[in-house]
PDB file of C-alpha atoms in Angstrom:
ATOM      1  CA  UNK F   1      62.646   6.430  15.100  1.00  0.00           C
ATOM      2  CA  UNK F   2      60.320   3.352  14.245  1.00  0.00           C
ATOM      3  CA  UNK F   3      61.585   1.604  17.322  1.00  0.00           C
ATOM      4  CA  UNK F   4      60.023   4.513  19.647  1.00  0.00           C
ATOM      5  CA  UNK F   5      56.533   3.599  18.374  1.00  0.00           C
ATOM      6  CA  UNK F   6      55.103   2.251  21.596  1.00  0.00           C
ATOM      7  CA  UNK F   7      52.105   0.686  22.431  1.00  0.00           C
ATOM      8  CA  UNK F   8      50.819   4.026  23.745  1.00  0.00           C
ATOM      9  CA  UNK F   9      51.579   5.973  20.643  1.00  0.00           C
ATOM     10  CA  UNK F  10      49.541   3.286  18.239  1.00  0.00           C
ATOM     11  CA  UNK F  11      46.638   3.680  20.913  1.00  0.00           C
ATOM     12  CA  UNK F  12      46.507   7.588  20.482  1.00  0.00           C
ATOM     13  CA  UNK F  13      47.171   7.721  16.652  1.00  0.00           C
ATOM     14  CA  UNK F  14      45.537   4.610  15.367  1.00  0.00           C
ATOM     15  CA  UNK F  15      43.082   3.398  18.212  1.00  0.00           C
ATOM     16  CA  UNK F  16      41.374   6.403  19.045  1.00  0.00           C
ATOM     17  CA  UNK F  17      40.572   7.715  15.600  1.00  0.00           C
ATOM     18  CA  UNK F  18      39.472   3.985  14.612  1.00  0.00           C
ATOM     19  CA  UNK F  19      36.973   4.368  17.704  1.00  0.00           C
ATOM     20  CA  UNK F  20      35.870   7.643  16.651  1.00  0.00           C
ATOM     21  CA  UNK F  21      34.938   6.464  12.994  1.00  0.00           C
ATOM     22  CA  UNK F  22      33.288   3.374  14.192  1.00  0.00           C
ATOM     23  CA  UNK F  23      31.050   5.478  16.605  1.00  0.00           C
ATOM     24  CA  UNK F  24      30.191   7.836  13.999  1.00  0.00           C
ATOM     25  CA  UNK F  25      29.371   5.049  11.443  1.00  0.00           C
ATOM     26  CA  UNK F  26      27.397   3.321  14.026  1.00  0.00           C
ATOM     27  CA  UNK F  27      25.238   6.369  14.681  1.00  0.00           C
ATOM     28  CA  UNK F  28      24.784   6.905  10.719  1.00  0.00           C
ATOM     29  CA  UNK F  29      23.555   3.486  10.338  1.00  0.00           C
ATOM     30  CA  UNK F  30      21.779   2.558  13.574  1.00  0.00           C
ATOM     31  CA  UNK F  31      18.250   4.072  12.259  1.00  0.00           C
ATOM     32  CA  UNK F  32      18.301   2.016   9.003  1.00  0.00           C
ATOM     33  CA  UNK F  33      19.394  -1.208  11.098  1.00  0.00           C
ATOM     34  CA  UNK F  34      16.578  -0.615  13.382  1.00  0.00           C
ATOM     35  CA  UNK F  35      14.094  -0.205  10.737  1.00  0.00           C
ATOM     36  CA  UNK F  36      15.170  -3.107   8.707  1.00  0.00           C
ATOM     37  CA  UNK F  37      15.390  -3.548   4.987  1.00  0.00           C
ATOM     38  CA  UNK F  38      13.486  -0.685   3.214  1.00  0.00           C
ATOM     39  CA  UNK F  39      11.963  -0.498  -0.415  1.00  0.00           C
ATOM     40  CA  UNK F  40      14.182   1.118  -2.830  1.00  0.00           C
ATOM     41  CA  UNK F  41      12.465   1.473  -6.467  1.00  0.00           C
ATOM     42  CA  UNK F  42      14.143  -0.307  -8.952  1.00  0.00           C
ATOM     43  CA  UNK F  43      15.767  -2.960  -6.728  1.00  0.00           C
ATOM     44  CA  UNK F  44      14.177  -6.402  -6.213  1.00  0.00           C
ATOM     45  CA  UNK F  45      11.154  -6.768  -3.629  1.00  0.00           C
ATOM     46  CA  UNK F  46      11.797  -9.223  -0.728  1.00  0.00           C
ATOM     47  CA  UNK F  47       8.617  -9.309   0.959  1.00  0.00           C
ATOM     48  CA  UNK F  48       5.967 -11.885   0.918  1.00  0.00           C
ATOM     49  CA  UNK F  49       2.376 -10.395  -0.314  1.00  0.00           C
ATOM     50  CA  UNK F  50       0.240  -8.368   2.238  1.00  0.00           C
ATOM     51  CA  UNK F  51      -3.363  -8.186   1.999  1.00  0.00           C
ATOM     52  CA  UNK F  52      -4.715  -5.748   4.218  1.00  0.00           C
ATOM     53  CA  UNK F  53      -8.725  -6.100   4.801  1.00  0.00           C
ATOM     54  CA  UNK F  54      -8.568  -9.130   2.255  1.00  0.00           C
ATOM     55  CA  UNK F  55     -10.872 -12.214   2.601  1.00  0.00           C
ATOM     56  CA  UNK F  56     -10.593 -13.782   5.763  1.00  0.00           C
ATOM     57  CA  UNK F  57      -7.131 -11.669   6.293  1.00  0.00           C
ATOM     58  CA  UNK F  58      -5.538 -14.151   4.535  1.00  0.00           C
ATOM     59  CA  UNK F  59      -2.229 -13.742   2.295  1.00  0.00           C
ATOM     60  CA  UNK F  60      -2.804 -15.810  -0.759  1.00  0.00           C
ATOM     61  CA  UNK F  61      -0.632 -17.236  -3.192  1.00  0.00           C
ATOM     62  CA  UNK F  62      -0.902 -15.638  -6.487  1.00  0.00           C
ATOM     63  CA  UNK F  63      -0.542 -18.963  -8.275  1.00  0.00           C
ATOM     64  CA  UNK F  64      -3.721 -20.419  -6.358  1.00  0.00           C
ATOM     65  CA  UNK F  65      -5.939 -17.663  -7.482  1.00  0.00           C
ATOM     66  CA  UNK F  66      -9.047 -18.385  -9.598  1.00  0.00           C
ATOM     67  CA  UNK F  67      -8.987 -17.690 -13.399  1.00  0.00           C
ATOM     68  CA  UNK F  68     -11.040 -14.970 -14.678  1.00  0.00           C
ATOM     69  CA  UNK F  69     -13.600 -15.818 -17.384  1.00  0.00           C
ATOM     70  CA  UNK F  70     -12.375 -14.735 -20.767  1.00  0.00           C
ATOM     71  CA  UNK F  71     -13.536 -11.183 -21.392  1.00  0.00           C
ATOM     72  CA  UNK F  72     -12.160  -7.632 -21.775  1.00  0.00           C
ATOM     73  CA  UNK F  73      -9.583  -6.746 -19.330  1.00  0.00           C
ATOM     74  CA  UNK F  74     -11.807  -3.803 -17.953  1.00  0.00           C
ATOM     75  CA  UNK F  75     -14.891  -5.812 -17.388  1.00  0.00           C
ATOM     76  CA  UNK F  76     -15.910  -9.136 -15.889  1.00  0.00           C
ATOM     77  CA  UNK F  77     -18.897 -11.122 -16.427  1.00  0.00           C
ATOM     78  CA  UNK F  78     -21.811 -10.795 -14.191  1.00  0.00           C
ATOM     79  CA  UNK F  79     -22.372 -13.271 -11.604  1.00  0.00           C
ATOM     80  CA  UNK F  80     -22.507 -13.898  -7.840  1.00  0.00           C
ATOM     81  CA  UNK F  81     -19.658 -12.312  -6.046  1.00  0.00           C
ATOM     82  CA  UNK F  82     -17.977 -11.065  -9.107  1.00  0.00           C
ATOM     83  CA  UNK F  83     -17.550  -7.403  -9.703  1.00  0.00           C
ATOM     84  CA  UNK F  84     -19.428  -6.236 -12.975  1.00  0.00           C
ATOM     85  CA  UNK F  85     -18.287  -3.031 -14.713  1.00  0.00           C
ATOM     86  CA  UNK F  86     -15.340  -1.735 -12.765  1.00  0.00           C
ATOM     87  CA  UNK F  87     -13.599   1.559 -12.927  1.00  0.00           C
ATOM     88  CA  UNK F  88     -10.249   2.968 -11.210  1.00  0.00           C
ATOM     89  CA  UNK F  89      -6.946   4.213 -12.101  1.00  0.00           C
ATOM     90  CA  UNK F  90      -3.340   3.061 -13.030  1.00  0.00           C
ATOM     91  CA  UNK F  91       0.386   4.531 -12.331  1.00  0.00           C
ATOM     92  CA  UNK F  92       3.587   3.471 -12.459  1.00  0.00           C
ATOM     93  CA  UNK F  93       6.897   5.149 -10.973  1.00  0.00           C
TER      94      UNK F  93
ATOM     95  CA  UNK W   1      10.427  -6.173  12.234  1.00  0.00           C
ATOM     96  CA  UNK W   2      10.760  -9.817  11.543  1.00  0.00           C
ATOM     97  CA  UNK W   3      13.104 -10.153   8.384  1.00  0.00           C
ATOM     98  CA  UNK W   4      11.307 -10.092   5.017  1.00  0.00           C
ATOM     99  CA  UNK W   5       8.195  -8.546   6.188  1.00  0.00           C
ATOM    100  CA  UNK W   6       7.019  -5.544   4.267  1.00  0.00           C
ATOM    101  CA  UNK W   7       5.852  -3.300   7.016  1.00  0.00           C
ATOM    102  CA  UNK W   8       6.650  -2.894  10.299  1.00  0.00           C
ATOM    103  CA  UNK W   9       3.685  -3.406  13.000  1.00  0.00           C
ATOM    104  CA  UNK W  10       3.060   0.376  13.431  1.00  0.00           C
ATOM    105  CA  UNK W  11       3.358   0.777   9.614  1.00  0.00           C
ATOM    106  CA  UNK W  12       0.596  -1.959   9.196  1.00  0.00           C
ATOM    107  CA  UNK W  13      -1.513  -0.065  11.936  1.00  0.00           C
ATOM    108  CA  UNK W  14      -1.367   3.102  10.005  1.00  0.00           C
ATOM    109  CA  UNK W  15      -2.303   1.652   6.788  1.00  0.00           C
ATOM    110  CA  UNK W  16      -5.239  -0.283   8.577  1.00  0.00           C
ATOM    111  CA  UNK W  17      -6.493   3.065  10.213  1.00  0.00           C
ATOM    112  CA  UNK W  18      -6.542   4.729   7.085  1.00  0.00           C
ATOM    113  CA  UNK W  19      -8.502   2.050   5.588  1.00  0.00           C
ATOM    114  CA  UNK W  20     -10.818   2.076   8.452  1.00  0.00           C
ATOM    115  CA  UNK W  21     -11.290   5.539   8.275  1.00  0.00           C
ATOM    116  CA  UNK W  22     -11.921   5.390   4.675  1.00  0.00           C
ATOM    117  CA  UNK W  23     -14.721   3.048   4.951  1.00  0.00           C
ATOM    118  CA  UNK W  24     -16.480   5.001   7.588  1.00  0.00           C
ATOM    119  CA  UNK W  25     -16.429   8.161   5.442  1.00  0.00           C
ATOM    120  CA  UNK W  26     -17.505   6.585   2.372  1.00  0.00           C
ATOM    121  CA  UNK W  27     -19.527   3.476   3.451  1.00  0.00           C
ATOM    122  CA  UNK W  28     -17.478   1.346   0.815  1.00  0.00           C
ATOM    123  CA  UNK W  29     -15.166  -1.516   1.495  1.00  0.00           C
ATOM    124  CA  UNK W  30     -11.506  -0.725   0.899  1.00  0.00           C
ATOM    125  CA  UNK W  31      -8.893  -3.233   0.616  1.00  0.00           C
ATOM    126  CA  UNK W  32      -5.073  -3.034  -0.015  1.00  0.00           C
ATOM    127  CA  UNK W  33      -2.823  -5.628  -1.400  1.00  0.00           C
ATOM    128  CA  UNK W  34       1.043  -5.122  -1.684  1.00  0.00           C
ATOM    129  CA  UNK W  35       2.817  -7.902  -3.735  1.00  0.00           C
ATOM    130  CA  UNK W  36       4.095  -9.037  -6.753  1.00  0.00           C
ATOM    131  CA  UNK W  37       1.536 -10.332  -9.801  1.00  0.00           C
ATOM    132  CA  UNK W  38       2.379 -13.330 -11.931  1.00  0.00           C
ATOM    133  CA  UNK W  39       0.533 -11.693 -14.845  1.00  0.00           C
ATOM    134  CA  UNK W  40      -0.387  -8.208 -16.001  1.00  0.00           C
ATOM    135  CA  UNK W  41      -1.288  -6.061 -13.030  1.00  0.00           C
ATOM    136  CA  UNK W  42      -4.759  -5.068 -14.159  1.00  0.00           C
ATOM    137  CA  UNK W  43      -6.317  -8.516 -14.431  1.00  0.00           C
ATOM    138  CA  UNK W  44      -4.510  -9.684 -11.587  1.00  0.00           C
ATOM    139  CA  UNK W  45      -6.077  -6.796  -9.456  1.00  0.00           C
ATOM    140  CA  UNK W  46      -9.474  -7.717 -11.098  1.00  0.00           C
ATOM    141  CA  UNK W  47      -8.958 -11.218  -9.649  1.00  0.00           C
ATOM    142  CA  UNK W  48      -7.892 -10.135  -6.297  1.00  0.00           C
ATOM    143  CA  UNK W  49     -11.259  -7.819  -6.181  1.00  0.00           C
ATOM    144  CA  UNK W  50     -13.335 -10.676  -7.051  1.00  0.00           C
ATOM    145  CA  UNK W  51     -11.918 -12.694  -4.226  1.00  0.00           C
ATOM    146  CA  UNK W  52     -13.285 -10.180  -1.760  1.00  0.00           C
ATOM    147  CA  UNK W  53     -16.945 -10.810  -0.294  1.00  0.00           C
ATOM    148  CA  UNK W  54     -18.566  -7.593  -1.741  1.00  0.00           C
ATOM    149  CA  UNK W  55     -16.774  -6.538  -4.875  1.00  0.00           C
ATOM    150  CA  UNK W  56     -19.351  -4.350  -6.309  1.00  0.00           C
ATOM    151  CA  UNK W  57     -18.933  -2.095  -3.024  1.00  0.00           C
ATOM    152  CA  UNK W  58     -15.215  -2.414  -2.780  1.00  0.00           C
ATOM    153  CA  UNK W  59     -12.123  -0.378  -3.594  1.00  0.00           C
ATOM    154  CA  UNK W  60      -9.119  -2.342  -4.142  1.00  0.00           C
ATOM    155  CA  UNK W  61      -5.744  -0.934  -4.109  1.00  0.00           C
ATOM    156  CA  UNK W  62      -3.103  -2.982  -5.439  1.00  0.00           C
ATOM    157  CA  UNK W  63       0.680  -2.100  -5.301  1.00  0.00           C
ATOM    158  CA  UNK W  64       3.433  -4.245  -7.166  1.00  0.00           C
ATOM    159  CA  UNK W  65       6.739  -2.758  -5.600  1.00  0.00           C
ATOM    160  CA  UNK W  66       8.865  -4.981  -7.993  1.00  0.00           C
ATOM    161  CA  UNK W  67       7.141  -3.960 -11.018  1.00  0.00           C
ATOM    162  CA  UNK W  68       6.432  -0.583  -9.842  1.00  0.00           C
ATOM    163  CA  UNK W  69       2.998  -0.548 -10.911  1.00  0.00           C
ATOM    164  CA  UNK W  70      -0.145   0.582  -8.986  1.00  0.00           C
ATOM    165  CA  UNK W  71      -3.764  -0.345  -9.728  1.00  0.00           C
ATOM    166  CA  UNK W  72      -6.621   1.065  -8.291  1.00  0.00           C
ATOM    167  CA  UNK W  73      -9.952  -0.955  -8.921  1.00  0.00           C
ATOM    168  CA  UNK W  74     -13.683   0.029  -7.961  1.00  0.00           C
ATOM    169  CA  UNK W  75     -16.415  -2.288  -8.036  1.00  0.00           C
ATOM    170  CA  UNK W  76     -19.578  -1.231 -10.158  1.00  0.00           C
ATOM    171  CA  UNK W  77     -21.331   0.416  -7.196  1.00  0.00           C
ATOM    172  CA  UNK W  78     -18.133   1.761  -5.979  1.00  0.00           C
ATOM    173  CA  UNK W  79     -17.494   3.259  -9.078  1.00  0.00           C
ATOM    174  CA  UNK W  80     -20.471   5.605  -8.880  1.00  0.00           C
ATOM    175  CA  UNK W  81     -19.379   7.088  -5.583  1.00  0.00           C
ATOM    176  CA  UNK W  82     -15.548   7.224  -6.706  1.00  0.00           C
ATOM    177  CA  UNK W  83     -15.052   8.567 -10.344  1.00  0.00           C
ATOM    178  CA  UNK W  84     -12.052   7.358 -12.339  1.00  0.00           C
ATOM    179  CA  UNK W  85     -10.814  10.874 -12.273  1.00  0.00           C
ATOM    180  CA  UNK W  86     -10.671  11.075  -8.525  1.00  0.00           C
ATOM    181  CA  UNK W  87      -9.237   7.614  -8.482  1.00  0.00           C
ATOM    182  CA  UNK W  88      -6.491   9.093 -10.726  1.00  0.00           C
ATOM    183  CA  UNK W  89      -5.692  11.793  -8.301  1.00  0.00           C
ATOM    184  CA  UNK W  90      -5.160   9.183  -5.766  1.00  0.00           C
ATOM    185  CA  UNK W  91      -2.846   7.368  -7.884  1.00  0.00           C
ATOM    186  CA  UNK W  92      -1.083  10.316  -8.546  1.00  0.00           C
ATOM    187  CA  UNK W  93      -0.528  11.235  -4.880  1.00  0.00           C
ATOM    188  CA  UNK W  94       0.686   7.513  -4.329  1.00  0.00           C
ATOM    189  CA  UNK W  95       2.821   7.569  -7.159  1.00  0.00           C
ATOM    190  CA  UNK W  96       4.688  10.445  -5.603  1.00  0.00           C
ATOM    191  CA  UNK W  97       5.463   8.884  -2.520  1.00  0.00           C
ATOM    192  CA  UNK W  98       6.325   5.483  -4.016  1.00  0.00           C
ATOM    193  CA  UNK W  99       9.185   6.921  -6.095  1.00  0.00           C
ATOM    194  CA  UNK W 100      10.680   8.083  -3.164  1.00  0.00           C
ATOM    195  CA  UNK W 101      10.626   4.526  -1.623  1.00  0.00           C
ATOM    196  CA  UNK W 102       7.813   5.632   1.162  1.00  0.00           C
ATOM    197  CA  UNK W 103       5.315   2.797   0.451  1.00  0.00           C
ATOM    198  CA  UNK W 104       3.376   3.400   3.795  1.00  0.00           C
ATOM    199  CA  UNK W 105       3.205   7.104   3.332  1.00  0.00           C
ATOM    200  CA  UNK W 106       1.835   6.747  -0.320  1.00  0.00           C
ATOM    201  CA  UNK W 107      -0.846   3.992   1.003  1.00  0.00           C
ATOM    202  CA  UNK W 108      -2.021   6.142   3.966  1.00  0.00           C
ATOM    203  CA  UNK W 109      -2.401   9.292   1.691  1.00  0.00           C
ATOM    204  CA  UNK W 110      -3.976   7.474  -1.196  1.00  0.00           C
ATOM    205  CA  UNK W 111      -6.475   5.634   0.878  1.00  0.00           C
ATOM    206  CA  UNK W 112      -7.327   8.878   3.024  1.00  0.00           C
ATOM    207  CA  UNK W 113      -7.816  10.695  -0.457  1.00  0.00           C
ATOM    208  CA  UNK W 114      -9.939   7.896  -1.811  1.00  0.00           C
ATOM    209  CA  UNK W 115     -12.083   7.873   1.182  1.00  0.00           C
ATOM    210  CA  UNK W 116     -12.460  11.550   0.954  1.00  0.00           C
ATOM    211  CA  UNK W 117     -13.235  11.710  -2.845  1.00  0.00           C
ATOM    212  CA  UNK W 118     -15.742   8.898  -2.245  1.00  0.00           C
ATOM    213  CA  UNK W 119     -17.424  10.507   0.832  1.00  0.00           C
ATOM    214  CA  UNK W 120     -20.986  10.941   0.596  1.00  0.00           C
ATOM    215  CA  UNK W 121     -22.777  13.825   2.752  1.00  0.00           C
ATOM    216  CA  UNK W 122     -25.727  12.368   4.847  1.00  0.00           C
ATOM    217  CA  UNK W 123     -28.974  13.909   3.708  1.00  0.00           C
ATOM    218  CA  UNK W 124     -30.548  15.785   6.407  1.00  0.00           C
ATOM    219  CA  UNK W 125     -34.475  15.197   6.795  1.00  0.00           C
ATOM    220  CA  UNK W 126     -34.423  13.056   3.958  1.00  0.00           C
ATOM    221  CA  UNK W 127     -36.953  10.763   5.643  1.00  0.00           C
ATOM    222  CA  UNK W 128     -39.129  13.443   7.087  1.00  0.00           C
ATOM    223  CA  UNK W 129     -42.571  14.129   5.490  1.00  0.00           C
ATOM    224  CA  UNK W 130     -42.689  17.363   3.654  1.00  0.00           C
ATOM    225  CA  UNK W 131     -44.220  20.394   5.766  1.00  0.00           C
ATOM    226  CA  UNK W 132     -45.573  23.538   4.070  1.00  0.00           C
TER     227      UNK W 132
END
């Protein structure tokens, strides 16, 4: 019986199902491939820093930022260009 | 999207538009930073705020996707318009979106909410002389 498995038989019973599976898989993953990598909480972050409406619209290197003067974490000393008493909120997820 | 960028151009446009609307509604400056911190997030966010031209009138939204931390920092003048309670409500809205992996949606919603909370209605006839 095995000798009767012709190329046509393989095409019908292997080739076509494989093609259908490939098309369905492509349709499923097409949107995520087009969107690129997506943020997934808990996994590592891959992208460089983005600062929207920052100073001169630059993307600073965190290592080159100036040191804050010593003081409580919620306040900064008064001075030109330095925020005095600050407020806000924090959250984590 | 170029490999490695956090946002697509369309997503960046959405965030920038939300920032612009919030600034128009409130009169404050808004800034959004997305990236990792090499120290504690709150002091790092304060450093970022002090890098800006007018930190007293600025609201900075700092998001650390890797550390899963969010900081909203208001300058001294901005704090008078945007209370810590209002900032906390916006942080809660952002936190919900970030937890599902939607960074853009969270930022847009949060910045919009901050702008609405900081909105100050214009005083009609404030500069006109009082008439009996």
